[in-house]
Amino acid sequence: MFKSVLIANRGEIACRISRTAKRLGLRCIAVFSDADERALHVREADEAIRIGPAEASLSYLAIEKIIEAARLAGAECIHPGYGFLSENAEFAEACAVAQIAFVGPPPQAIRAMGLKDRAKALMEKANVPVVPGYHGEMQDSKFLKQKAYEIGYPVLIKAAAGGGGKGMRRVNRHADFDDALQGARREAKSSFGNERVLIEKYVTHPRHIEFQIFADRSGRTIHLGERDCSLQRRHQKIMEESPAPGMNAQLRKVIGDAAVAAAQAAGYLGAGTVEFIADGSDGLRADRFWFMEMNTRLQVEHPVTEAVTGFDLVEWQFRIAAGESLPVHQVRFEGHAVEARIYAEDPARGFLPSTGRLIEAKFPASPGVRVDTGVEAGSEITPYYDPMMAKLIVYGKTREEAIAGLSTALEETIVVGPQSNVGFLSAVCRLDAFRKGDLETGLVDDNLAQLVPPIDRFDRAAAALGAEKLLQRKQSKLADFLEETDATVSPWDASDAFQLSGTRRLSLPIVVDGETAIAEVDYGAGSPAVSVDGIYSAKDALAVWGPDAIYVLRLGRQTKVSSRGAGSGEVAGRDRTGVLCAPMHGKLLELRVKEGDKVAAGQPIAIIEAMKMEHTLLAPFEGFISELPLAAGAQVPEGAIIARVLPGPRIDH
Ligand code: ADP
């Protein structure tokens, strides 16, 4: 076994790998960018080496810097985790050249599976059923359109080099094909630098079922059962479980054997995942499984497999990389496990990533609940990396027990500061179809209105509670307040003065999630009753003080409330004023207009990249661009003015 490892990753997966590495007696070397200097994965390591600035391309993706760090620290092996360089064949090669063991498959295996079209061609040769479609070399638009017609609509256009659901377009009608192809190519080119596509039949009632496989140096390959990852939002996984509902031992053997054959065809070593798409319209059937792709690394959702098999997959990875044989011949499955991914994002605002300091981060510590996290209270969620903060993995004897446990665990989870998807995940747990095990990849998107109830401006009951707490705090500081110079100009101070003057009712200006509002305070017989728009303060909520505001957690959603004293106006106007602001810290990727340009309502003005996602700012109304203060390429803080649109025709002076 190795004596030391450099973990070429960050966040929860870096922490998770170091946990096993330490148990095995390895010295853990972390790497970090400037944005992660105080991150949990750095503090949990035995040693940590700075590898560059916050931008991933200059740090976590910089091959030479990581190899150099490994040399410097004398690391015997490198574990890449998932994401970043984990599926980069050149990185695996660079490790070999530097004579450092790469905890993963050989470069040829990574390459063989790196492009979806090539991988499918290889699978066909190995007699593994693949999704019907076209995955050849020809890329002529007319030819592809003809192929789509022959395959039969709906079809899915996929980027050959794709990942993370990017460069993918579903096409329902022949007439829509050209536009979709263009869009897929454009996205593929900008995301992967390769515009090649393949076309697949769009599987009806699709279920994503993947098999965990392991291979050792002798070529022995086994599978560790399946994971159902059908709960997705826009083709991205949000919850995973094992076993897959409806799976049985016989079917598992047939599909598991196909997964093993797939890995062997690629000359595999170590941990990998073979992803299948199944048509679940008539239960699970062996002749309705098709190979989709293989991920040549550890998956985010590997813990559900660990929970039902009792194995530590990271330990297996280390042992196999060190030359040991697979530790078992037979894998037994017991119970059921579900995983939920907790993201810093705001479901109510289209799942926009949310940044900032974590004021509170409490995860449940109950039996049967495993928490894999890379953050804690005080951690900074930056726009540079994936916004996943933690994973909850809940084990139960039955599926019902696991889901009930997950529901409770989510209720016990407290994340304050950035918005989180905790309430959304709780709502998913309550979905009838999910509880019944009636899964398909469109389930979440189809039920989005129910899962993310539209909020009318903001949660008034939460706002009222926030105002009530603010008032209590102010009143307890009465003496301080009377000394303030502007004590007479803010109604907040009048609230302190009421006891002197006998005022019965007060209107207090507050700021709720960036919007201004009025809290009404009624001094009846007992303690003051606070309401916003006639809704009284919530009793079923948790209030947490932050440095500049109070955060109210209610029904899984966070509402930020601060007092608005004289002159402390917060947040420039949004769309109504024609001012387009950066929704979060990020990079101004592209400006689609010039100063003075006429624009139509809804026309794209600028594209901002934050947390690995692109966000387009649209013109709120017809008019012209009166201001464009920043140039493309600029780093922008949240709230920065990107453009100003003035209504009506332009008047030249
Ligand atoms: P990526 O590598 O970008 O994640 P995948 O090929 O793994 O792309 O597909 C991601 C998801 O897209 C799948 O989990 C599934 O939900 C959906 N999908 C992919 N191929 C098909 C298909 N042929 N029919 C229906 N849905 C599909």
XYZ file of C-alpha atoms and ligand atoms in Angstrom:
680
model
C 0.000 0.000 0.000
C 1.065 3.574 -0.624
C 2.379 5.742 2.176
C 1.161 9.073 0.785
C -1.381 10.527 -1.602
C -1.927 13.877 -3.242
C -5.639 14.567 -3.639
C -6.082 16.611 -6.807
C -9.496 17.954 -5.921
C -11.454 20.071 -3.456
C -14.724 20.153 -1.528
C -16.589 17.151 -0.254
C -14.834 14.610 -2.451
C -11.366 15.719 -1.307
C -12.539 15.358 2.317
C -14.110 11.978 1.580
C -10.940 10.611 -0.041
C -8.726 11.828 2.765
C -10.951 10.107 5.332
C -10.225 6.690 3.806
C -6.609 7.524 3.027
C -5.966 8.405 6.661
C -7.642 5.247 7.874
C -5.268 3.314 5.606
C -2.328 5.204 7.093
C -1.532 7.392 4.104
C -0.140 10.891 4.506
C -2.666 13.212 2.813
C -1.487 16.094 0.699
C -4.133 18.608 -0.315
C -3.880 21.199 -3.065
C -5.744 24.481 -3.056
C -6.395 27.598 -5.065
C -6.454 31.089 -3.599
C -10.228 30.810 -3.193
C -9.800 27.725 -0.987
C -7.019 28.768 1.343
C -9.151 28.175 4.424
C -11.346 25.425 2.990
C -12.194 22.318 4.975
C -10.299 19.994 2.642
C -7.139 21.981 3.296
C -7.518 21.937 7.053
C -8.266 18.221 7.157
C -5.145 17.298 5.212
C -1.719 16.572 6.675
C -0.120 18.984 4.239
C -1.454 21.469 1.743
C 0.108 23.086 -1.291
C -1.102 26.198 -3.077
C -1.397 25.585 -6.801
C -2.660 28.892 -8.177
C -5.414 31.463 -8.427
C -9.115 30.791 -8.043
C -9.850 30.059 -11.723
C -9.898 26.285 -12.068
C -8.026 26.415 -15.375
C -5.064 27.917 -13.508
C -5.234 25.666 -10.465
C -7.284 22.464 -10.190
C -7.048 21.897 -13.944
C -3.376 22.861 -14.290
C -1.649 19.524 -14.871
C 1.955 20.727 -14.442
C 1.204 22.538 -11.200
C -0.388 19.476 -9.675
C 2.424 17.171 -10.780
C 4.914 19.677 -9.422
C 3.089 19.774 -6.080
C 3.090 15.973 -5.925
C 6.841 15.901 -6.598
C 7.478 18.574 -4.023
C 5.530 16.710 -1.359
C 6.894 13.319 -2.354
C 3.433 11.871 -3.007
C 3.457 8.251 -4.133
C 0.083 8.468 -5.809
C -2.515 10.984 -6.991
C -6.248 10.546 -6.504
C -8.179 12.813 -8.880
C -11.651 12.460 -7.300
C -14.391 13.312 -9.801
C -14.662 16.295 -12.131
C -11.558 18.413 -12.829
C -8.767 16.125 -14.176
C -10.366 12.806 -13.253
C -11.134 11.841 -16.843
C -8.189 13.542 -18.480
C -5.952 11.025 -20.252
C -3.084 13.523 -20.514
C -3.112 13.931 -16.768
C -2.946 10.169 -16.279
C -0.011 10.138 -18.719
C 1.732 12.982 -16.938
C 1.484 11.003 -13.692
C 3.088 8.009 -15.387
C 5.918 10.146 -16.760
C 6.517 11.580 -13.288
C 6.447 8.025 -11.876
C 3.559 8.794 -9.583
C 0.751 6.245 -9.487
C -2.556 7.514 -10.855
C -5.510 6.185 -8.858
C -7.647 5.447 -11.880
C -7.660 3.590 -15.174
C -4.849 3.667 -17.744
C -4.867 6.569 -20.249
C -5.973 4.296 -23.123
C -9.098 3.277 -21.220
C -9.926 6.909 -20.458
C -9.488 7.733 -24.160
C -11.527 4.765 -25.331
C -14.486 5.997 -23.320
C -13.840 9.731 -23.619
C -15.963 10.366 -26.690
C -19.522 9.117 -26.658
C -19.603 8.132 -30.329
C -16.324 6.188 -30.207
C -17.376 4.504 -26.987
C -20.634 3.394 -28.577
C -18.801 2.001 -31.576
C -16.503 0.057 -29.246
C -19.496 -1.284 -27.296
C -21.192 -2.497 -30.457
C -18.102 -4.553 -31.181
C -18.240 -6.021 -27.683
C -21.913 -6.922 -28.205
C -23.151 -4.503 -25.562
C -26.499 -3.067 -26.684
C -26.269 0.672 -27.383
C -29.000 3.267 -27.832
C -30.160 3.085 -31.464
C -28.965 6.038 -33.477
C -26.157 7.417 -35.589
C -22.650 7.664 -34.129
C -20.457 7.630 -37.197
C -17.891 10.055 -38.549
C -20.091 11.934 -41.038
C -21.068 15.362 -39.715
C -22.757 16.975 -42.707
C -25.928 18.754 -41.523
C -28.180 17.365 -44.268
C -26.896 13.882 -43.703
C -27.504 14.109 -39.951
C -31.006 15.389 -40.540
C -31.717 12.452 -42.805
C -30.377 10.104 -40.129
C -32.633 11.703 -37.519
C -35.597 11.117 -39.812
C -34.647 7.477 -40.266
C -34.175 6.956 -36.517
C -37.619 8.487 -35.951
C -38.553 11.406 -33.722
C -38.151 12.284 -30.936
C -34.352 12.127 -31.141
C -31.583 13.410 -28.932
C -28.596 15.250 -30.371
C -25.555 14.822 -28.138
C -22.092 16.320 -28.163
C -19.603 13.496 -28.742
C -17.297 15.063 -26.175
C -20.239 15.951 -23.930
C -20.698 15.850 -20.209
C -22.914 17.459 -17.593
C -25.843 17.560 -19.993
C -24.153 20.213 -22.133
C -24.473 20.209 -25.908
C -27.592 18.069 -25.712
C -30.876 18.856 -27.497
C -34.069 16.885 -27.724
C -35.806 17.276 -31.067
C -39.456 16.336 -31.473
C -40.131 17.424 -35.057
C -38.209 17.299 -38.301
C -38.795 21.029 -38.773
C -36.916 21.811 -35.547
C -33.855 19.745 -36.361
C -31.650 22.404 -37.990
C -31.976 24.887 -35.144
C -31.357 22.219 -32.518
C -28.281 20.943 -34.364
C -26.864 24.429 -34.569
C -27.471 25.013 -30.858
C -25.939 21.693 -29.861
C -22.851 22.320 -32.001
C -22.369 25.820 -30.653
C -22.611 24.667 -27.047
C -20.380 21.664 -27.736
C -17.740 23.847 -29.311
C -17.681 26.397 -26.503
C -17.789 23.801 -23.721
C -15.572 21.061 -25.116
C -13.786 22.592 -28.109
C -15.233 19.820 -30.264
C -18.454 20.209 -32.190
C -18.931 16.600 -33.242
C -22.358 15.214 -32.408
C -24.173 11.914 -32.424
C -27.880 11.298 -32.736
C -29.873 8.925 -30.589
C -33.405 7.741 -30.446
C -35.019 9.510 -27.502
C -35.985 6.671 -25.212
C -39.544 6.941 -23.891
C -40.118 6.698 -20.150
C -36.331 6.894 -19.714
C -34.633 5.656 -16.598
C -30.973 6.197 -15.880
C -29.535 3.043 -14.347
C -25.792 2.672 -13.957
C -23.529 -0.130 -12.790
C -20.498 0.251 -10.580
C -17.671 -1.899 -11.828
C -14.151 -2.671 -10.615
C -11.264 -4.309 -12.443
C -7.873 -5.378 -11.124
C -4.534 -5.825 -12.861
C -5.144 -9.498 -13.588
C -8.107 -8.404 -15.733
C -10.664 -9.738 -13.296
C -13.698 -7.475 -13.463
C -16.794 -7.479 -11.272
C -19.812 -5.275 -10.792
C -21.141 -3.948 -7.493
C -24.724 -3.622 -8.513
C -26.637 -0.675 -9.847
C -27.703 2.827 -8.929
C -30.866 4.450 -10.153
C -30.154 8.080 -11.037
C -33.420 8.895 -12.761
C -34.215 11.800 -10.476
C -32.706 14.554 -12.567
C -33.261 18.162 -13.360
C -32.394 19.060 -16.908
C -30.454 15.821 -17.357
C -28.414 16.418 -14.198
C -28.693 14.033 -11.275
C -30.153 15.314 -8.007
C -30.928 12.114 -6.062
C -29.657 8.602 -6.515
C -30.474 5.281 -4.952
C -29.503 1.637 -4.820
C -30.958 -0.794 -5.633
C -33.045 0.485 -8.545
C -36.776 0.077 -7.893
C -38.029 -2.917 -9.852
C -34.590 -4.536 -10.201
C -34.259 -8.254 -9.469
C -31.292 -10.584 -9.126
C -31.718 -12.124 -12.561
C -31.914 -8.813 -14.413
C -29.022 -7.473 -12.359
C -26.920 -10.368 -13.534
C -27.744 -9.814 -17.217
C -27.127 -6.055 -17.211
C -24.234 -6.332 -14.753
C -22.526 -8.819 -17.091
C -22.979 -6.346 -19.957
C -21.360 -3.654 -17.823
C -18.435 -5.951 -17.067
C -18.073 -6.733 -20.795
C -18.074 -2.988 -21.518
C -15.260 -2.377 -19.052
C -13.213 -5.294 -20.348
C -13.555 -4.062 -23.924
C -11.943 -0.817 -22.814
C -9.028 -2.533 -21.025
C -10.197 -1.214 -17.716
C -8.548 -0.931 -14.305
C -9.976 0.338 -11.033
C -13.387 1.923 -10.450
C -15.716 2.856 -13.256
C -19.370 3.317 -13.975
C -21.245 2.012 -16.975
C -24.354 4.089 -17.611
C -27.429 2.615 -19.236
C -30.656 4.149 -20.284
C -33.677 1.917 -19.809
C -37.155 2.210 -21.205
C -39.214 1.810 -18.055
C -42.656 2.089 -19.589
C -43.340 -1.559 -18.861
C -41.207 -2.218 -15.769
C -37.523 -3.083 -16.189
C -36.724 -5.587 -18.928
C -33.375 -6.870 -20.136
C -34.126 -6.079 -23.776
C -34.868 -2.454 -22.893
C -31.445 -1.490 -21.545
C -28.945 0.355 -23.712
C -25.387 1.493 -23.054
C -25.117 5.283 -22.889
C -21.575 5.978 -21.737
C -18.890 4.964 -19.292
C -17.425 7.245 -16.648
C -13.845 6.289 -15.971
C -13.677 7.546 -12.385
C -15.397 7.522 -9.011
C -18.944 8.928 -9.181
C -20.551 11.534 -6.943
C -23.162 8.940 -6.004
C -20.750 6.112 -5.088
C -21.799 6.194 -1.383
C -25.172 4.532 -2.059
C -23.268 1.535 -3.397
C -21.026 1.597 -0.329
C -24.117 1.635 1.888
C -25.736 -1.452 0.343
C -22.535 -3.475 -0.153
C -20.636 -2.484 2.980
C -17.444 -1.792 0.988
C -15.303 1.333 0.943
C -14.828 2.016 -2.766
C -12.038 4.524 -2.235
C -10.124 1.858 -0.318
C -10.620 -0.506 -3.252
C -9.318 2.166 -5.595
C -6.142 2.604 -3.552
C -5.569 -1.124 -3.213
C -5.995 -1.791 -6.911
C -3.789 1.158 -7.891
C -1.159 -0.297 -5.538
C -1.305 -3.602 -7.420
C -3.518 -5.663 -5.122
C -6.254 -7.963 -6.426
C -9.963 -7.388 -6.044
C -10.743 -8.134 -2.404
C -13.883 -10.221 -3.002
C -15.427 -12.607 -5.501
C -18.990 -12.263 -4.407
C -20.879 -9.075 -3.643
C -23.913 -9.179 -1.404
C -26.508 -6.433 -1.352
C -28.478 -5.518 1.709
C -31.074 -2.845 2.384
C -31.618 0.356 0.475
C -29.765 3.668 0.272
C -30.730 7.093 -1.074
C -28.480 10.069 -1.659
C -29.469 13.722 -2.027
C -27.127 16.430 -3.292
C -27.263 19.700 -1.391
C -26.448 22.674 -3.593
C -26.001 26.372 -2.937
C -28.649 27.467 -5.394
C -32.025 29.157 -5.402
C -34.803 26.957 -6.772
C -37.215 29.905 -6.725
C -34.932 31.834 -9.066
C -34.502 29.139 -11.669
C -31.911 27.273 -9.568
C -29.448 30.110 -9.912
C -26.252 29.294 -7.998
C -26.018 31.251 -4.770
C -22.722 32.466 -3.342
C -21.552 33.951 -0.072
C -20.451 33.000 3.406
C -22.185 30.133 5.161
C -23.524 31.591 8.374
C -24.832 28.267 9.583
C -24.297 24.749 8.288
C -25.716 21.961 10.425
C -26.212 18.469 9.133
C -27.979 15.652 10.944
C -25.986 13.131 12.946
C -28.419 10.250 13.223
C -27.804 6.542 12.837
C -28.223 5.492 9.227
C -27.362 8.981 7.975
C -24.000 9.640 6.371
C -22.989 13.210 5.597
C -20.244 13.887 3.064
C -19.472 17.569 3.136
C -16.742 19.987 2.195
C -18.120 22.988 4.034
C -18.933 24.202 7.523
C -20.216 27.414 9.090
C -17.876 30.188 7.980
C -16.993 28.564 4.637
C -17.211 30.762 1.594
C -19.249 29.513 -1.379
C -17.441 31.082 -4.322
C -18.557 31.342 -7.932
C -15.519 29.488 -9.210
C -16.533 25.894 -8.648
C -19.456 23.540 -8.642
C -21.973 24.733 -6.037
C -22.495 21.324 -4.408
C -21.950 21.704 -0.644
C -22.767 18.298 0.763
C -24.451 14.959 0.228
C -26.793 13.157 2.589
C -26.773 9.396 2.239
C -29.448 7.557 4.166
C -29.610 3.826 4.650
C -32.690 1.814 5.568
C -33.725 -1.811 5.629
C -36.328 -0.978 2.996
C -36.766 1.761 0.408
C -39.595 3.302 2.454
C -37.378 3.436 5.503
C -34.531 5.065 3.563
C -36.797 7.728 2.045
C -38.434 8.467 5.392
C -34.972 8.798 6.904
C -33.879 11.141 4.142
C -36.973 13.312 4.666
C -36.156 13.641 8.343
C -32.485 14.272 7.633
C -33.382 17.078 5.233
C -35.692 18.622 7.823
C -32.828 18.576 10.294
C -30.422 20.197 7.848
C -29.798 23.885 8.408
C -28.018 25.878 5.727
C -28.019 29.644 6.163
C -26.285 32.292 4.088
C -26.473 31.247 0.467
C -29.825 29.867 -0.652
C -29.956 26.087 -0.801
C -32.055 23.404 -2.461
C -32.877 21.655 0.843
C -36.572 22.569 0.725
C -36.748 21.480 -2.895
C -35.208 18.100 -2.029
C -37.745 17.674 0.779
C -40.513 18.342 -1.727
C -39.039 15.708 -4.060
C -39.176 13.210 -1.175
C -42.904 13.916 -0.880
C -43.617 13.284 -4.566
C -46.054 10.457 -4.904
C -44.409 8.932 -7.964
C -41.008 8.965 -6.256
C -42.406 7.272 -3.154
C -43.965 4.590 -5.316
C -40.702 4.062 -7.161
C -42.304 5.133 -10.396
C -39.179 6.860 -11.660
C -38.251 8.481 -14.928
C -35.828 11.204 -15.880
C -38.561 13.744 -16.615
C -40.294 13.327 -13.247
C -38.760 16.340 -11.552
C -39.029 18.700 -14.510
C -42.640 17.659 -15.090
C -43.540 18.437 -11.482
C -41.482 21.566 -11.064
C -44.474 23.815 -10.367
C -45.400 21.609 -7.417
C -41.820 21.166 -6.231
C -40.949 24.854 -6.381
C -44.117 26.724 -5.511
C -43.979 30.164 -7.083
C -43.317 32.793 -4.485
C -45.118 36.053 -4.834
C -42.280 38.534 -4.318
C -41.196 36.971 -1.018
C -42.404 34.987 1.987
C -44.359 37.580 3.992
C -44.689 35.487 7.124
C -40.919 35.017 7.169
C -40.354 38.709 6.472
C -42.650 39.642 9.369
C -40.780 37.312 11.712
C -37.494 38.847 10.596
C -38.866 42.337 11.247
C -40.070 41.241 14.676
C -36.616 39.975 15.602
C -34.985 43.133 14.282
C -37.369 45.190 16.365
C -36.653 43.169 19.502
C -32.964 43.632 19.015
C -33.326 47.358 18.438
C -35.494 47.780 21.487
C -33.066 45.914 23.632
C -30.533 48.441 22.505
C -32.806 51.367 23.241
C -30.235 53.331 25.103
C -27.712 53.049 22.281
C -30.275 54.138 19.824
C -31.338 57.303 21.491
C -27.759 58.431 21.212
C -27.616 57.985 17.472
C -27.508 61.231 15.590
C -30.139 60.308 13.035
C -32.467 58.985 15.683
C -35.286 61.235 14.621
C -35.297 60.537 10.897
C -35.819 56.797 10.842
C -39.091 55.218 11.862
C -37.022 52.390 13.295
C -35.992 54.786 15.970
C -39.539 55.962 16.447
C -40.245 52.364 17.375
C -37.973 52.818 20.288
C -39.558 56.144 21.032
C -43.057 54.733 21.101
C -42.752 53.869 24.727
C -42.159 57.522 25.429
C -44.799 58.886 23.096
C -47.409 56.131 23.295
C -47.622 55.367 19.558
C -49.920 52.369 18.926
C -49.007 51.497 15.363
C -45.829 51.842 13.347
C -44.719 51.283 9.779
C -41.140 50.101 9.501
C -39.280 50.024 6.215
C -37.437 46.748 5.694
C -35.450 45.091 2.927
C -36.466 41.516 2.127
C -34.303 39.560 -0.289
C -33.245 42.822 -1.888
C -36.762 44.236 -2.188
C -38.110 47.033 -0.078
C -41.224 46.429 2.006
C -43.084 47.759 5.016
C -43.573 45.881 8.272
C -46.575 46.999 10.318
C -46.176 46.837 14.074
C -49.297 46.744 16.185
C -48.888 47.480 19.853
C -52.008 45.840 21.239
C -52.436 44.611 24.759
C -49.535 42.183 24.839
C -46.338 42.045 22.851
C -46.271 43.810 19.483
C -47.742 41.923 16.511
C -45.744 42.334 13.317
C -47.181 41.839 9.835
C -46.197 42.403 6.224
C -49.013 42.961 3.723
C -51.463 41.732 6.361
C -49.609 38.445 6.979
C -48.451 37.980 10.553
C -45.068 36.677 11.549
C -44.418 32.970 11.179
C -44.224 30.714 14.218
C -42.918 27.702 12.268
C -39.591 29.232 11.342
C -36.003 29.464 12.445
C -34.259 32.843 12.603
C -30.473 33.110 12.461
C -28.491 36.315 12.809
C -25.988 37.137 10.116
C -23.547 40.021 10.168
C -25.820 42.413 8.294
C -29.273 40.851 8.350
C -31.444 38.217 9.921
C -32.079 35.030 7.965
C -35.394 33.268 8.391
C -35.634 29.607 7.366
C -39.177 28.518 6.712
C -40.563 25.594 4.709
C -37.097 24.928 3.391
C -36.625 28.419 2.074
C -34.436 31.230 3.328
C -35.590 34.841 3.559
C -33.096 37.571 4.323
C -34.431 40.562 6.230
C -32.677 43.761 7.223
C -33.885 47.105 8.481
C -33.837 50.035 6.137
C -32.896 53.091 8.108
C -32.621 56.544 6.624
C -30.347 56.516 3.624
C -29.400 52.851 3.705
C -31.048 51.896 0.448
C -30.015 48.406 -0.602
C -29.681 46.940 -4.075
C -30.130 48.997 -7.188
C -33.422 48.559 -8.988
C -33.816 45.448 -11.082
C -35.458 44.983 -14.430
C -38.215 47.528 -13.980
C -35.682 50.311 -13.946
C -33.838 48.993 -16.984
C -30.700 48.346 -14.967
C -29.282 44.878 -15.575
C -27.151 43.668 -12.701
C -24.940 40.636 -12.311
C -27.101 38.051 -10.489
C -23.986 36.762 -8.755
C -20.237 37.027 -8.719
C -18.833 35.761 -11.981
C -17.219 36.569 -15.283
C -18.746 38.754 -17.960
C -18.339 36.350 -20.849
C -19.874 38.219 -23.691
C -21.675 41.468 -24.528
C -24.198 41.015 -27.303
C -24.819 44.750 -27.827
C -22.979 48.039 -28.106
C -23.797 51.303 -26.460
C -26.583 53.031 -28.382
C -27.958 49.800 -29.892
C -31.701 49.452 -30.178
C -33.001 46.383 -28.339
C -36.258 44.474 -28.269
C -37.851 43.213 -25.059
C -36.295 39.863 -24.180
C -33.271 40.333 -26.405
C -30.055 38.848 -24.924
C -27.753 41.623 -23.739
C -24.936 39.910 -21.938
C -23.785 36.472 -20.855
C -22.337 35.925 -17.433
C -20.545 32.800 -16.410
C -20.696 31.841 -12.787
C -20.282 28.504 -11.075
C -19.641 26.758 -14.377
C -22.984 27.890 -15.784
C -23.950 30.543 -18.268
C -26.627 33.103 -17.469
C -28.087 35.394 -20.076
C -29.288 38.858 -19.133
C -32.247 39.956 -21.234
C -33.556 43.401 -22.108
C -36.563 44.026 -19.828
C -38.361 46.165 -22.420
C -37.890 47.740 -25.808
C -35.444 50.613 -25.865
C -31.785 51.324 -26.389
C -28.581 50.666 -24.507
C -27.596 53.800 -22.678
C -24.774 52.399 -20.618
C -22.349 49.478 -20.818
C -19.802 50.156 -18.105
C -17.857 46.889 -18.340
C -15.937 45.079 -21.028
C -16.279 41.402 -21.870
C -13.861 39.313 -19.854
C -14.266 41.341 -16.656
C -14.788 39.645 -13.301
C -17.957 41.092 -11.816
C -19.216 41.124 -8.240
C -22.836 40.294 -7.477
C -25.036 43.309 -8.157
C -22.572 45.011 -10.523
C -24.305 47.030 -13.221
C -23.793 45.309 -16.559
C -26.046 47.451 -18.729
C -28.714 50.097 -18.601
C -31.621 50.072 -21.021
C -33.659 53.234 -21.529
C -37.160 52.854 -22.897
C -38.272 54.226 -26.239
C -36.286 55.388 -29.244
C -32.844 56.843 -28.899
C -32.499 60.606 -29.077
C -29.168 61.673 -30.497
C -27.710 64.888 -29.242
P -23.856 13.767 -20.078
O -22.562 13.024 -20.281
O -23.854 15.141 -20.693
O -24.326 13.759 -18.655
P -25.457 11.466 -20.820
O -25.273 10.806 -22.118
O -24.856 10.814 -19.618
O -24.944 12.979 -20.930
O -27.008 11.700 -20.571
C -27.474 12.465 -19.488
C -28.946 12.232 -19.274
O -29.690 12.552 -20.449
C -29.354 10.810 -18.978
O -29.201 10.499 -17.623
C -30.804 10.804 -19.408
O -31.607 11.449 -18.442
C -30.785 11.681 -20.617
N -30.612 10.892 -21.854
C -29.452 10.581 -22.453
N -29.647 9.855 -23.566
C -30.963 9.689 -23.690
C -31.806 9.033 -24.668
N -31.305 8.421 -25.743
N -33.149 9.067 -24.474
C -33.689 9.708 -23.399
N -32.944 10.347 -22.481
C -31.602 10.344 -22.603
